[in-house]
PDB file of C-alpha atoms in Angstrom:
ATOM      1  CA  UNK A 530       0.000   0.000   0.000  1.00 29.00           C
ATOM      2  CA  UNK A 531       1.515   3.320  -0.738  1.00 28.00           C
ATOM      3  CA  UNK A 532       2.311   5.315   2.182  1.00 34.00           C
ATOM      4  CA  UNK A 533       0.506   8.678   2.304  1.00 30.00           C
ATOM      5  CA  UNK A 534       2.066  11.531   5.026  1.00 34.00           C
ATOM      6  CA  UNK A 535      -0.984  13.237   6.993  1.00 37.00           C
ATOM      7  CA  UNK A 536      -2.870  15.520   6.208  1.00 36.00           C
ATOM      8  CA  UNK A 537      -2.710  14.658   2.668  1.00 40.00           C
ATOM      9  CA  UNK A 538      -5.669  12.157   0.702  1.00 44.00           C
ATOM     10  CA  UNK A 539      -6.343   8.929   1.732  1.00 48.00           C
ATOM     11  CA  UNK A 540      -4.266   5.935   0.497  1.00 45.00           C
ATOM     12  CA  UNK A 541      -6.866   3.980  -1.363  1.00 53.00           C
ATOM     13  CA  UNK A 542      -7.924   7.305  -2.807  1.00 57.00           C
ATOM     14  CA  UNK A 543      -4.175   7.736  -3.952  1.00 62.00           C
ATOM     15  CA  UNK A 544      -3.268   4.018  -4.908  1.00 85.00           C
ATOM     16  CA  UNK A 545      -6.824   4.103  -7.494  1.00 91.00           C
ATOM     17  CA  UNK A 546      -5.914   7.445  -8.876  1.00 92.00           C
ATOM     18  CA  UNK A 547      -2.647   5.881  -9.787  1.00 92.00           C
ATOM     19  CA  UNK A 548      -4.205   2.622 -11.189  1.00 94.00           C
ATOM     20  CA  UNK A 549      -6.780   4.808 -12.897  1.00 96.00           C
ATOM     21  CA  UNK A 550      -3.956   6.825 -14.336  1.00 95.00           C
ATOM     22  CA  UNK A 551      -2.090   3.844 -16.242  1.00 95.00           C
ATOM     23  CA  UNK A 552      -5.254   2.538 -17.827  1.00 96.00           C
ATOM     24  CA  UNK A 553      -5.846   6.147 -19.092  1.00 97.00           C
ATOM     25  CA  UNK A 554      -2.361   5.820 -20.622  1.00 97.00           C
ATOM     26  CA  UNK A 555      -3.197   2.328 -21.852  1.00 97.00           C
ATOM     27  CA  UNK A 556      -6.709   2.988 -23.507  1.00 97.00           C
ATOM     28  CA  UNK A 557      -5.335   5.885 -24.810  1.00 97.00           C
ATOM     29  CA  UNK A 558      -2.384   3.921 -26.452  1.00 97.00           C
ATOM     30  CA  UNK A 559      -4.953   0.792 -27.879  1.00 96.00           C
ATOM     31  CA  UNK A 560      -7.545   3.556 -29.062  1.00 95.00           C
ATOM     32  CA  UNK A 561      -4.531   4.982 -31.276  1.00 95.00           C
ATOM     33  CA  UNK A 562      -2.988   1.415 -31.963  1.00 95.00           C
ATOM     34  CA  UNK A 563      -5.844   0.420 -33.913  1.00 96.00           C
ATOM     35  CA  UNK A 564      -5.004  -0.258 -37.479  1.00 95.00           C
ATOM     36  CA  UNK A 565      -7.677  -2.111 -39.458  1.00 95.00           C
ATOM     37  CA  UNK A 566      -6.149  -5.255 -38.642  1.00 95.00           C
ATOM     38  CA  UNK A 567      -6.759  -7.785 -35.325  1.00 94.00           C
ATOM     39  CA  UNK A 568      -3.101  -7.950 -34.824  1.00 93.00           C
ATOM     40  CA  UNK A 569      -3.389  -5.496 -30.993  1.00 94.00           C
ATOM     41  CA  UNK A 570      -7.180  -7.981 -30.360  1.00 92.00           C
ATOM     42  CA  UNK A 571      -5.698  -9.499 -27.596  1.00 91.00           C
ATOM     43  CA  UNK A 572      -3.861  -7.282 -25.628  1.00 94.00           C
ATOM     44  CA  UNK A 573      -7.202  -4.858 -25.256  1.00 93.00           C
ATOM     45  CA  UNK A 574      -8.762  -7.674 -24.459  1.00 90.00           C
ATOM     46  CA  UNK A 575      -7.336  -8.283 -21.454  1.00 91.00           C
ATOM     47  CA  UNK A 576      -6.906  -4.608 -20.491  1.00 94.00           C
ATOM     48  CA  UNK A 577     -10.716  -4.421 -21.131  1.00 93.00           C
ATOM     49  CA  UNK A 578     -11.560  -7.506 -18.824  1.00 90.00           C
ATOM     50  CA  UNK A 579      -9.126  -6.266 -16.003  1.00 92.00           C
ATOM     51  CA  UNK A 580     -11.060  -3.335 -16.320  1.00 93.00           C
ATOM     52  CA  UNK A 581     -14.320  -4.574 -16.247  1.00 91.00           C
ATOM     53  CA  UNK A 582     -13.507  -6.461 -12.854  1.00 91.00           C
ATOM     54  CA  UNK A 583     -12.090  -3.008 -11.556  1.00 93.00           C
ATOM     55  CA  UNK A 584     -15.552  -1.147 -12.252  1.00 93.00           C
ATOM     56  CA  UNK A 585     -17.787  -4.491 -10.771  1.00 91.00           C
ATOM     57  CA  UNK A 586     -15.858  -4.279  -7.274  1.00 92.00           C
ATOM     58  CA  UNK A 587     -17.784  -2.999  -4.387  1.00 92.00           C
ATOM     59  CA  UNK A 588     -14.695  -2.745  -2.926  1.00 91.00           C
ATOM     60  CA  UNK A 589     -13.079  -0.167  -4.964  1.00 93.00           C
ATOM     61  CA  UNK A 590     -16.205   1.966  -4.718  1.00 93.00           C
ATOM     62  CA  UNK A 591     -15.115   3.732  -1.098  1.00 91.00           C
ATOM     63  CA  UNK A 592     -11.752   4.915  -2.973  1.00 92.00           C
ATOM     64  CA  UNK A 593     -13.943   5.790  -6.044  1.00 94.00           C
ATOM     65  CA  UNK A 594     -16.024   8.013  -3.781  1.00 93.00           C
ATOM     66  CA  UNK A 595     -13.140   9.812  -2.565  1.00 92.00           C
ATOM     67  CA  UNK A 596     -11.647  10.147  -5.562  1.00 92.00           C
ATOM     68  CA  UNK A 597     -14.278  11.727  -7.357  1.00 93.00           C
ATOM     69  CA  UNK A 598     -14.779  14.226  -4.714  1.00 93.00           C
ATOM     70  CA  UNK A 599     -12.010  16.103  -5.994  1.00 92.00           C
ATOM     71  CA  UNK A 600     -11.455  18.152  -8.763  1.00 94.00           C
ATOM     72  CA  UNK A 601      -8.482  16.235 -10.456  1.00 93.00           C
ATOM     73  CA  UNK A 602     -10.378  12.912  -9.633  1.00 93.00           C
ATOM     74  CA  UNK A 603     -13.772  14.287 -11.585  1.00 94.00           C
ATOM     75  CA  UNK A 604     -11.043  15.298 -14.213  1.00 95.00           C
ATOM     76  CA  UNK A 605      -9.771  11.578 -14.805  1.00 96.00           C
ATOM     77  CA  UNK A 606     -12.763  10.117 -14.543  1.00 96.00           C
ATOM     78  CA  UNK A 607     -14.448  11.677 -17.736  1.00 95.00           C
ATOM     79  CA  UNK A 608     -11.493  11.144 -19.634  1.00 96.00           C
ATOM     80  CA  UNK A 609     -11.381   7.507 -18.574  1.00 96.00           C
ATOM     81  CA  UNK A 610     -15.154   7.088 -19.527  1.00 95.00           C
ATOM     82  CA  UNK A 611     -14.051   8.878 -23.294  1.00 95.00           C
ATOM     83  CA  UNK A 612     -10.660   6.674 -23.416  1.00 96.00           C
ATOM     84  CA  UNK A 613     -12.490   3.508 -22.200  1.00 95.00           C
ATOM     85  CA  UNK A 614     -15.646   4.207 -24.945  1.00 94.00           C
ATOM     86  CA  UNK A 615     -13.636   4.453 -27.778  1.00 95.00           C
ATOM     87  CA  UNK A 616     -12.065   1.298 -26.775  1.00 95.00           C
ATOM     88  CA  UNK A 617     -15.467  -0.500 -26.034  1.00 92.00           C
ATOM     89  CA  UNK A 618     -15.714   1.088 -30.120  1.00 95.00           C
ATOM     90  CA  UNK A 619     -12.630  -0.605 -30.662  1.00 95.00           C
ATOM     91  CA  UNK A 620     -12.712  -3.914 -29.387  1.00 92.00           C
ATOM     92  CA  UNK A 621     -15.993  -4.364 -31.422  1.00 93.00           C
ATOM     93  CA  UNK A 622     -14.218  -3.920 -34.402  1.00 95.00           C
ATOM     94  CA  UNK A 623     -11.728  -6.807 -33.297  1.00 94.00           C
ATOM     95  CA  UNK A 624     -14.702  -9.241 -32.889  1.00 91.00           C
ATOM     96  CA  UNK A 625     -16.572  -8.290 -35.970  1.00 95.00           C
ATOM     97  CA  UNK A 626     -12.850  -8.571 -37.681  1.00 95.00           C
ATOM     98  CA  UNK A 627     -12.385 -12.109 -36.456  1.00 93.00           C
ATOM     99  CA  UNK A 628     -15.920 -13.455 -37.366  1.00 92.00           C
ATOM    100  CA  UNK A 629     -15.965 -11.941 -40.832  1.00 93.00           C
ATOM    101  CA  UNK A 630     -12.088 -13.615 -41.483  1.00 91.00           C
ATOM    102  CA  UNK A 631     -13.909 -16.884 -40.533  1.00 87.00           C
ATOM    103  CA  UNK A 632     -11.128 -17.206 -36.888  1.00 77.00           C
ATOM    104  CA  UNK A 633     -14.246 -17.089 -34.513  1.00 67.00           C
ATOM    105  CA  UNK A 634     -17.147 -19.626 -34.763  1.00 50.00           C
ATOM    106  CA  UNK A 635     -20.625 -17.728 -34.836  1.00 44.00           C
ATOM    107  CA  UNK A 636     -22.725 -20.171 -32.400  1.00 42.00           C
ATOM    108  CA  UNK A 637     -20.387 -19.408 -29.332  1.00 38.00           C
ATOM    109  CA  UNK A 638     -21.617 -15.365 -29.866  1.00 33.00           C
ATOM    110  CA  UNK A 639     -25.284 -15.926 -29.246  1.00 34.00           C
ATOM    111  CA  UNK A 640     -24.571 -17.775 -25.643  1.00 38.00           C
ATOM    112  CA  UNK A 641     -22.593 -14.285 -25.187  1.00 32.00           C
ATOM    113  CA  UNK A 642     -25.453 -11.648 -25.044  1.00 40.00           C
ATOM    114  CA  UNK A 643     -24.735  -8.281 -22.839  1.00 46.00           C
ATOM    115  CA  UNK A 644     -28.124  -8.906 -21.130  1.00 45.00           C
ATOM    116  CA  UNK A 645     -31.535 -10.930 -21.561  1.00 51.00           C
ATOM    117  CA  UNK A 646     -33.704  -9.129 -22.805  1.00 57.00           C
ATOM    118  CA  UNK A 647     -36.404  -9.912 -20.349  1.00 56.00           C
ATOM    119  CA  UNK A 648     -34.120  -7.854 -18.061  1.00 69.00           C
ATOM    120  CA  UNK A 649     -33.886  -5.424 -20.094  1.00 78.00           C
ATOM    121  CA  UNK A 650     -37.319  -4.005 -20.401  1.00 80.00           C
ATOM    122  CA  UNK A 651     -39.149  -6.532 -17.720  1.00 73.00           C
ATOM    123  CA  UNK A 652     -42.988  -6.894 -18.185  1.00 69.00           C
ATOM    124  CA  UNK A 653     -43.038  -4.458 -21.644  1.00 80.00           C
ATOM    125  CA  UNK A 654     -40.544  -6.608 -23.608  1.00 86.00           C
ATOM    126  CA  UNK A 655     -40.234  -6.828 -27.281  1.00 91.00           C
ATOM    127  CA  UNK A 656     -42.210  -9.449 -29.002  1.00 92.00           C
ATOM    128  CA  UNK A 657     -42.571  -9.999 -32.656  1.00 94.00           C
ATOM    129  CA  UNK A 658     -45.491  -6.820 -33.011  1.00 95.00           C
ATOM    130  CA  UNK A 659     -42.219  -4.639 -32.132  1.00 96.00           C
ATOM    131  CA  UNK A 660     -39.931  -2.046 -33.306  1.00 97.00           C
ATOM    132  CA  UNK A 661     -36.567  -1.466 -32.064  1.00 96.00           C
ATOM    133  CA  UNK A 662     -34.025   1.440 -32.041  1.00 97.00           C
ATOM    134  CA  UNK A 663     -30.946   0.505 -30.946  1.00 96.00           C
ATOM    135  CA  UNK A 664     -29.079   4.067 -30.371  1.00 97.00           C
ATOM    136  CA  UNK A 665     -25.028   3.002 -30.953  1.00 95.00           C
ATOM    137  CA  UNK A 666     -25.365  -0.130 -32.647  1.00 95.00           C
ATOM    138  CA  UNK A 667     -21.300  -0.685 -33.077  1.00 94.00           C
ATOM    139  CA  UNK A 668     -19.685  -2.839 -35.199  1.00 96.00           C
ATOM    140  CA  UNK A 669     -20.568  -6.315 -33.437  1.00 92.00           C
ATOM    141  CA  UNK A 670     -24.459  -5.221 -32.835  1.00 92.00           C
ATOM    142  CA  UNK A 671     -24.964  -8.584 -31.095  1.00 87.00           C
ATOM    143  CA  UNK A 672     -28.496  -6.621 -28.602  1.00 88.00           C
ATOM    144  CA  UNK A 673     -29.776  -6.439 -32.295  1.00 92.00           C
ATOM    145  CA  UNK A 674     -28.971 -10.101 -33.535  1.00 91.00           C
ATOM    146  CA  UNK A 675     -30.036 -11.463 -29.988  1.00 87.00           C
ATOM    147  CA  UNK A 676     -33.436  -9.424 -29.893  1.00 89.00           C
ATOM    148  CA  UNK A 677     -34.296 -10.124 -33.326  1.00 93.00           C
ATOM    149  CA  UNK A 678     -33.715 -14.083 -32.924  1.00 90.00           C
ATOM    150  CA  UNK A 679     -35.182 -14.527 -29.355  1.00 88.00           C
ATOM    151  CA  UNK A 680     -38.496 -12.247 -29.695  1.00 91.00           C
ATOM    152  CA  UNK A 681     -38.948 -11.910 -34.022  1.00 93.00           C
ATOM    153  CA  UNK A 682     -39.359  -7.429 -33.398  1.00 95.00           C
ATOM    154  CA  UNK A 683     -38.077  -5.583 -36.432  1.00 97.00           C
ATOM    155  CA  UNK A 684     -34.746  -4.435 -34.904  1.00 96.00           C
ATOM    156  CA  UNK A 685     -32.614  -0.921 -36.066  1.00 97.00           C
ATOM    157  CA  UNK A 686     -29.459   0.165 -35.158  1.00 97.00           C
ATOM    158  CA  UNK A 687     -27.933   3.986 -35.992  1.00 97.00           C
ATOM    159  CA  UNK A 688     -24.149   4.582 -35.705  1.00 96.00           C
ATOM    160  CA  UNK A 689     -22.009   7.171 -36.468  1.00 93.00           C
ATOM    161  CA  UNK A 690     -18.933   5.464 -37.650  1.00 96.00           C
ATOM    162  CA  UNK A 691     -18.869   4.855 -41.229  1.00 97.00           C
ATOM    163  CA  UNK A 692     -16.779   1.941 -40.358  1.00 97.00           C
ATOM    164  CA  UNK A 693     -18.837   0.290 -37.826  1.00 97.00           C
ATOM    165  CA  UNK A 694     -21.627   0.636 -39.680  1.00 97.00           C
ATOM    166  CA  UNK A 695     -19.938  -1.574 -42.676  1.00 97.00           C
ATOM    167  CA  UNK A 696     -18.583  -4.235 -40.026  1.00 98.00           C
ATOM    168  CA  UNK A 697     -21.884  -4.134 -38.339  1.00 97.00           C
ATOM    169  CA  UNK A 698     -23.773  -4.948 -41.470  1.00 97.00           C
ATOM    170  CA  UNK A 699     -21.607  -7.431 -42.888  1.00 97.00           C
ATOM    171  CA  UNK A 700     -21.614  -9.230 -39.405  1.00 96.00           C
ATOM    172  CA  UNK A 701     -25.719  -9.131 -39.411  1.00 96.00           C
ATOM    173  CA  UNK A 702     -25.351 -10.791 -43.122  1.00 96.00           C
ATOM    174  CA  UNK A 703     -23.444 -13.345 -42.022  1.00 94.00           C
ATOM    175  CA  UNK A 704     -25.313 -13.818 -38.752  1.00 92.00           C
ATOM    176  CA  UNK A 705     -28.422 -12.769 -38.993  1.00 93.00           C
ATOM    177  CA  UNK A 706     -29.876 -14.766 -41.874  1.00 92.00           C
ATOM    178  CA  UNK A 707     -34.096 -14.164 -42.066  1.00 94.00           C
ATOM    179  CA  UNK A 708     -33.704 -11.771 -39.219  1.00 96.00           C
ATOM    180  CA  UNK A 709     -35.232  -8.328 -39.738  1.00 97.00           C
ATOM    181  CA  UNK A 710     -32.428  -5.834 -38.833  1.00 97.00           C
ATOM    182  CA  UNK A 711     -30.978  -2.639 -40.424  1.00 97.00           C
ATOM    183  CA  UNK A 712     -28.661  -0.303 -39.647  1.00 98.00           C
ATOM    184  CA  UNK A 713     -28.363   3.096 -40.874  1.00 97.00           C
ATOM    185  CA  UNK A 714     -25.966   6.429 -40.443  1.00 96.00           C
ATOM    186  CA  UNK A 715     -28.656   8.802 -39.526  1.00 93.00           C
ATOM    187  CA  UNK A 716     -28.907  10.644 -37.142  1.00 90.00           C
ATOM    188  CA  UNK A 717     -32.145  10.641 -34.740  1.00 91.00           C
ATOM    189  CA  UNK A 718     -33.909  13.290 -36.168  1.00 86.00           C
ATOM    190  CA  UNK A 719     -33.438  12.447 -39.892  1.00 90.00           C
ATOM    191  CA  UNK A 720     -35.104   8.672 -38.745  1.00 94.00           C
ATOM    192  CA  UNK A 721     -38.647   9.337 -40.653  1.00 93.00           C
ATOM    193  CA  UNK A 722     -40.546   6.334 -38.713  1.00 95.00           C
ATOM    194  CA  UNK A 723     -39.857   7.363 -35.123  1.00 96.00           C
ATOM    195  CA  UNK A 724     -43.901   7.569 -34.445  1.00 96.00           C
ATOM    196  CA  UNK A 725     -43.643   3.502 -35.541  1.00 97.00           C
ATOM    197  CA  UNK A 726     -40.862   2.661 -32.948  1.00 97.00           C
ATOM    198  CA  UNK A 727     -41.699   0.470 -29.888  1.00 97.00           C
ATOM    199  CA  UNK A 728     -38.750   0.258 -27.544  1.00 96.00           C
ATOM    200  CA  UNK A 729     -35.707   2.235 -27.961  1.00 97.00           C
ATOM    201  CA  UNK A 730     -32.485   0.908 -26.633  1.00 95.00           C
ATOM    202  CA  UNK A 731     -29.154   3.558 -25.344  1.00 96.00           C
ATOM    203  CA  UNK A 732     -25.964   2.065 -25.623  1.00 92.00           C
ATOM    204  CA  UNK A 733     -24.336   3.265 -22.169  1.00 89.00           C
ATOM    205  CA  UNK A 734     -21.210   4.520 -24.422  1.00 89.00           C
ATOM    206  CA  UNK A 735     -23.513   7.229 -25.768  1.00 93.00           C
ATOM    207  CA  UNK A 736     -22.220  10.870 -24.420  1.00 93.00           C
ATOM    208  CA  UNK A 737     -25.188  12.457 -25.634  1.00 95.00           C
ATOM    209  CA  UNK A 738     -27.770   9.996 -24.751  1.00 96.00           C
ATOM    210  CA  UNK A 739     -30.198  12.357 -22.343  1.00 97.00           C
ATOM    211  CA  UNK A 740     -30.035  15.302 -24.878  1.00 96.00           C
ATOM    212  CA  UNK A 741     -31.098  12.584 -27.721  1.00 96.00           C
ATOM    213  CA  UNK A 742     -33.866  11.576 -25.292  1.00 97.00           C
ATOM    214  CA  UNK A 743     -35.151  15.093 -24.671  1.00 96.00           C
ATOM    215  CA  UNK A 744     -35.752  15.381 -28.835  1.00 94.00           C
ATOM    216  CA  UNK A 745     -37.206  12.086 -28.751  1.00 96.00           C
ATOM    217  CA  UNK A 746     -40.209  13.346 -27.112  1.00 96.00           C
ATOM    218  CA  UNK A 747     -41.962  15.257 -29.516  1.00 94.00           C
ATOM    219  CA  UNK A 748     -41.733  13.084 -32.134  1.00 95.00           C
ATOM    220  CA  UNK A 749     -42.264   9.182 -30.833  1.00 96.00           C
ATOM    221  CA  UNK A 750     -45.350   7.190 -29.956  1.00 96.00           C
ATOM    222  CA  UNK A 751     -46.969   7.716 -26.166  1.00 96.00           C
ATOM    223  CA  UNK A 752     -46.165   4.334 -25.045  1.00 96.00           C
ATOM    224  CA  UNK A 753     -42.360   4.236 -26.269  1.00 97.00           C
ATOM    225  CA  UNK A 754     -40.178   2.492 -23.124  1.00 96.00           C
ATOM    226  CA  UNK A 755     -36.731   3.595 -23.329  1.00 96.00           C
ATOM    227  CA  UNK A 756     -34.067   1.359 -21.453  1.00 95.00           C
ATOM    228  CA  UNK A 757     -31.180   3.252 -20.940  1.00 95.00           C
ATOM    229  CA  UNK A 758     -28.252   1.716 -20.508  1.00 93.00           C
ATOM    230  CA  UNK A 759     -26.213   3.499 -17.704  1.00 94.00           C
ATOM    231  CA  UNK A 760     -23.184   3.076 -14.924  1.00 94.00           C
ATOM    232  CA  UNK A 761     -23.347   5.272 -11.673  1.00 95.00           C
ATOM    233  CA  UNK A 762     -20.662   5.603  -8.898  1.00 94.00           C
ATOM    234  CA  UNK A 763     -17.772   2.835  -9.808  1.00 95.00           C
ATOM    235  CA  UNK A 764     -19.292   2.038 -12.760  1.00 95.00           C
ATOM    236  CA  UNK A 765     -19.136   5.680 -14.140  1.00 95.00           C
ATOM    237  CA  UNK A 766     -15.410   5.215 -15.107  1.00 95.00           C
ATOM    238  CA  UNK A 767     -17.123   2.841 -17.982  1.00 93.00           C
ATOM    239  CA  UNK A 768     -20.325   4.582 -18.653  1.00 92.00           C
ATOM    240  CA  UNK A 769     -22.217   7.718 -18.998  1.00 94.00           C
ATOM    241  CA  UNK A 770     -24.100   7.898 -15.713  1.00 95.00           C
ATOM    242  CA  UNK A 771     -27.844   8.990 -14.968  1.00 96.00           C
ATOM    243  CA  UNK A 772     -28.727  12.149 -15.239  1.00 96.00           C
ATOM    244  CA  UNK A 773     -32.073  13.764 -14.161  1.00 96.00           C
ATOM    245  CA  UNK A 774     -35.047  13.841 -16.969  1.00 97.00           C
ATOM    246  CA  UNK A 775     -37.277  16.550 -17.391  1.00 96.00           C
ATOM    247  CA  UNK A 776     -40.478  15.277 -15.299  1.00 96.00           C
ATOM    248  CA  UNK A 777     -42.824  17.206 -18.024  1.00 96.00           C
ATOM    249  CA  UNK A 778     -41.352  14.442 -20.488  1.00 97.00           C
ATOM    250  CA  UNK A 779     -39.929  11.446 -19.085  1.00 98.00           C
ATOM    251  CA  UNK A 780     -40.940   9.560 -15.942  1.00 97.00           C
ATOM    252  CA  UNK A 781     -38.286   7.113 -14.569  1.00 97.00           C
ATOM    253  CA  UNK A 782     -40.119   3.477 -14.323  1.00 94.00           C
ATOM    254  CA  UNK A 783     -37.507   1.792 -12.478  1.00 92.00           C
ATOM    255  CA  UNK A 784     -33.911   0.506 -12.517  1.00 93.00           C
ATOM    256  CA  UNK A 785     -32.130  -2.823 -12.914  1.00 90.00           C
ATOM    257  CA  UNK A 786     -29.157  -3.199 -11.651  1.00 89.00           C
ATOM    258  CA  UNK A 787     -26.823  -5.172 -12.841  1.00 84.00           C
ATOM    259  CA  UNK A 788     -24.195  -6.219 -10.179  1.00 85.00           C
ATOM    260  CA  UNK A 789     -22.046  -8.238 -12.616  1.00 81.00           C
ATOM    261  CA  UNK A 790     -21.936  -6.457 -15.396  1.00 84.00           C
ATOM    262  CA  UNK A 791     -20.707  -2.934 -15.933  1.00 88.00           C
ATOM    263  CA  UNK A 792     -24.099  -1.073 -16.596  1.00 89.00           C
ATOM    264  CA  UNK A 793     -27.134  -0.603 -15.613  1.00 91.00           C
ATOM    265  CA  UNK A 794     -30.210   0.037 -17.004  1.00 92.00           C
ATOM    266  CA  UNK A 795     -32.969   2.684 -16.723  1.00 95.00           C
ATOM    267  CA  UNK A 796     -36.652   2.462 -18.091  1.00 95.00           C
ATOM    268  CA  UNK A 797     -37.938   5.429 -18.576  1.00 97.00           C
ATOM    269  CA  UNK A 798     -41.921   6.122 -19.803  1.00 96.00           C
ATOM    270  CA  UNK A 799     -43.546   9.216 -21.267  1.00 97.00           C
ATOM    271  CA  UNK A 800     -44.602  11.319 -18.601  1.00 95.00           C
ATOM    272  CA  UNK A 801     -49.049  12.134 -18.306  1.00 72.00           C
ATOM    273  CA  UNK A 802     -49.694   9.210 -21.017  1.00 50.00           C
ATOM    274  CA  UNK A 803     -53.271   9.100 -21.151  1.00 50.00           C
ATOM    275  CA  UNK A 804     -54.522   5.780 -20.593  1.00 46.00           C
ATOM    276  CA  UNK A 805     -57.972   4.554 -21.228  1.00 42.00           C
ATOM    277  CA  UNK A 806     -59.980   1.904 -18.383  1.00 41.00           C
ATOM    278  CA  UNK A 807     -62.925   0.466 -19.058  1.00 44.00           C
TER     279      UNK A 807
END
């Protein structure tokens, strides 16, 4: 443990800044390293796994706490969340990479969903009547390929990397055979069938995500759900975390939280939808 003289912060507040520090230095590095190629796939990898089991740690959350009480700590914090994201972009590349040169089988990917999708959205789940926006689709959109084959709902993805957006769709052609996805390049407000969307999904590597669900307001269907995927506390060095919603708009349903995995998820309802009893 490193010794901190009085008077100064706390040694687990000290020894996680420092930790926090080199995998700054390290995302930063993979974000930069990637090439195209799969030749770095490993090595983020495991940086992204050890990273993953730092964030899912109750016990790191005390030196978290202290840590982001400070002004240098909030500092490394949202850069870790940008360095870590484009990674999370990154990494997604690798996997879609290794499928599409035929190195990675494609049963083992459906046993490896991010979360069920009864989870997800609980009692209002997608079934095959649906219509999904997925908002950050990537280049591996496995929510997509794993909602479309488990519940039959016309699933669409929007990304804003041309490149994902190739590696996404050639990864849906080769997995998704029959399956009813697309993905496009728009952005939200240039989506003409909004009003016709369901359930809307929010990656939790989104920046923008609350601004883009303030727009979506005026222009989708009064009984949209919204699960947004989101990490507070700890998990915030990996996610976007909550923010408030204007309660005009959006009413907060509940939360599920996710203890081993490194977000959470927020359903969120239009707020003074009129519904009709008989």
């Amino acid at each position: 443990m490193i010794e901190i003289p009085p008077g100064t912060p706390s040694a687990v507040e000290a020894g996680l800044a420092v930790v926090l520090r080199g995998y700054l230095d390290r995302f930063a590095e993979a974000a930069q390293g990637y090439d195209g190629s799969t030749r770095h796939a490993a090595a983020l990898e495991e940086l992204l796994a050890s990273y993953a089991q730092l964030v899912t740690d109750p016990a790191n959350e005390p030196g978290y706490g202290q840590l982001a009480a400070t002004e240098s700590g909030t500092a490394l914090v949202a850069a870790l969340r940008t360095e870590s994201a484009r990674c999370v972009a990154v990494i997604e590349k690798y996997r879609a990479l290794r499928l599409l040169e035929g190195r990675t089988a494609a049963d083992g990917y459906f046993a490896n969903i991010e979360s069920c999708i009864a989870e997800e959205f609980g009692a209002v789940a997608p079934d095959a009547g649906s219509k999904v926006l997925l908002v950050g689709s990537g280049s591996f959109p496995m929510t997509l390929l794993n909602l479309a084959s488990l519940t039959g709902a016309t699933a669409v993805g929007i990304d804003i990397d041309p490149e994902a957006l190739d590696l996404g769709r050639r990864v849906v052609e080769q997995l998704g055979e029959g399956l009813d996805i697309r993905l496009l390049g728009e952005e939200i407000d240039q989506l003409d069938f909004l009003h016709d969307v369901t359930h809307i999904v929010f990656s939790s590597t989104v920046s923008l995500k609350y601004e883009l669900l303030h727009q979506l307001h005026a222009c989708t269907r009064d009984d949209v759900v919204v699960a947004m995927r989101f990490g507070d506390g700890l998990k915030s060095l990996f996610n976007y975390p909550m923010q408030p919603v204007d309660p005009r708009l959006w009413q907060l349903t509940g939360t599920i939280s996710q203890p081993g995995q490194v977000f959470d998820i927020a359903l969120y309802t239009k707020a003074h939808t009129k519904t009709e009893s008989n």
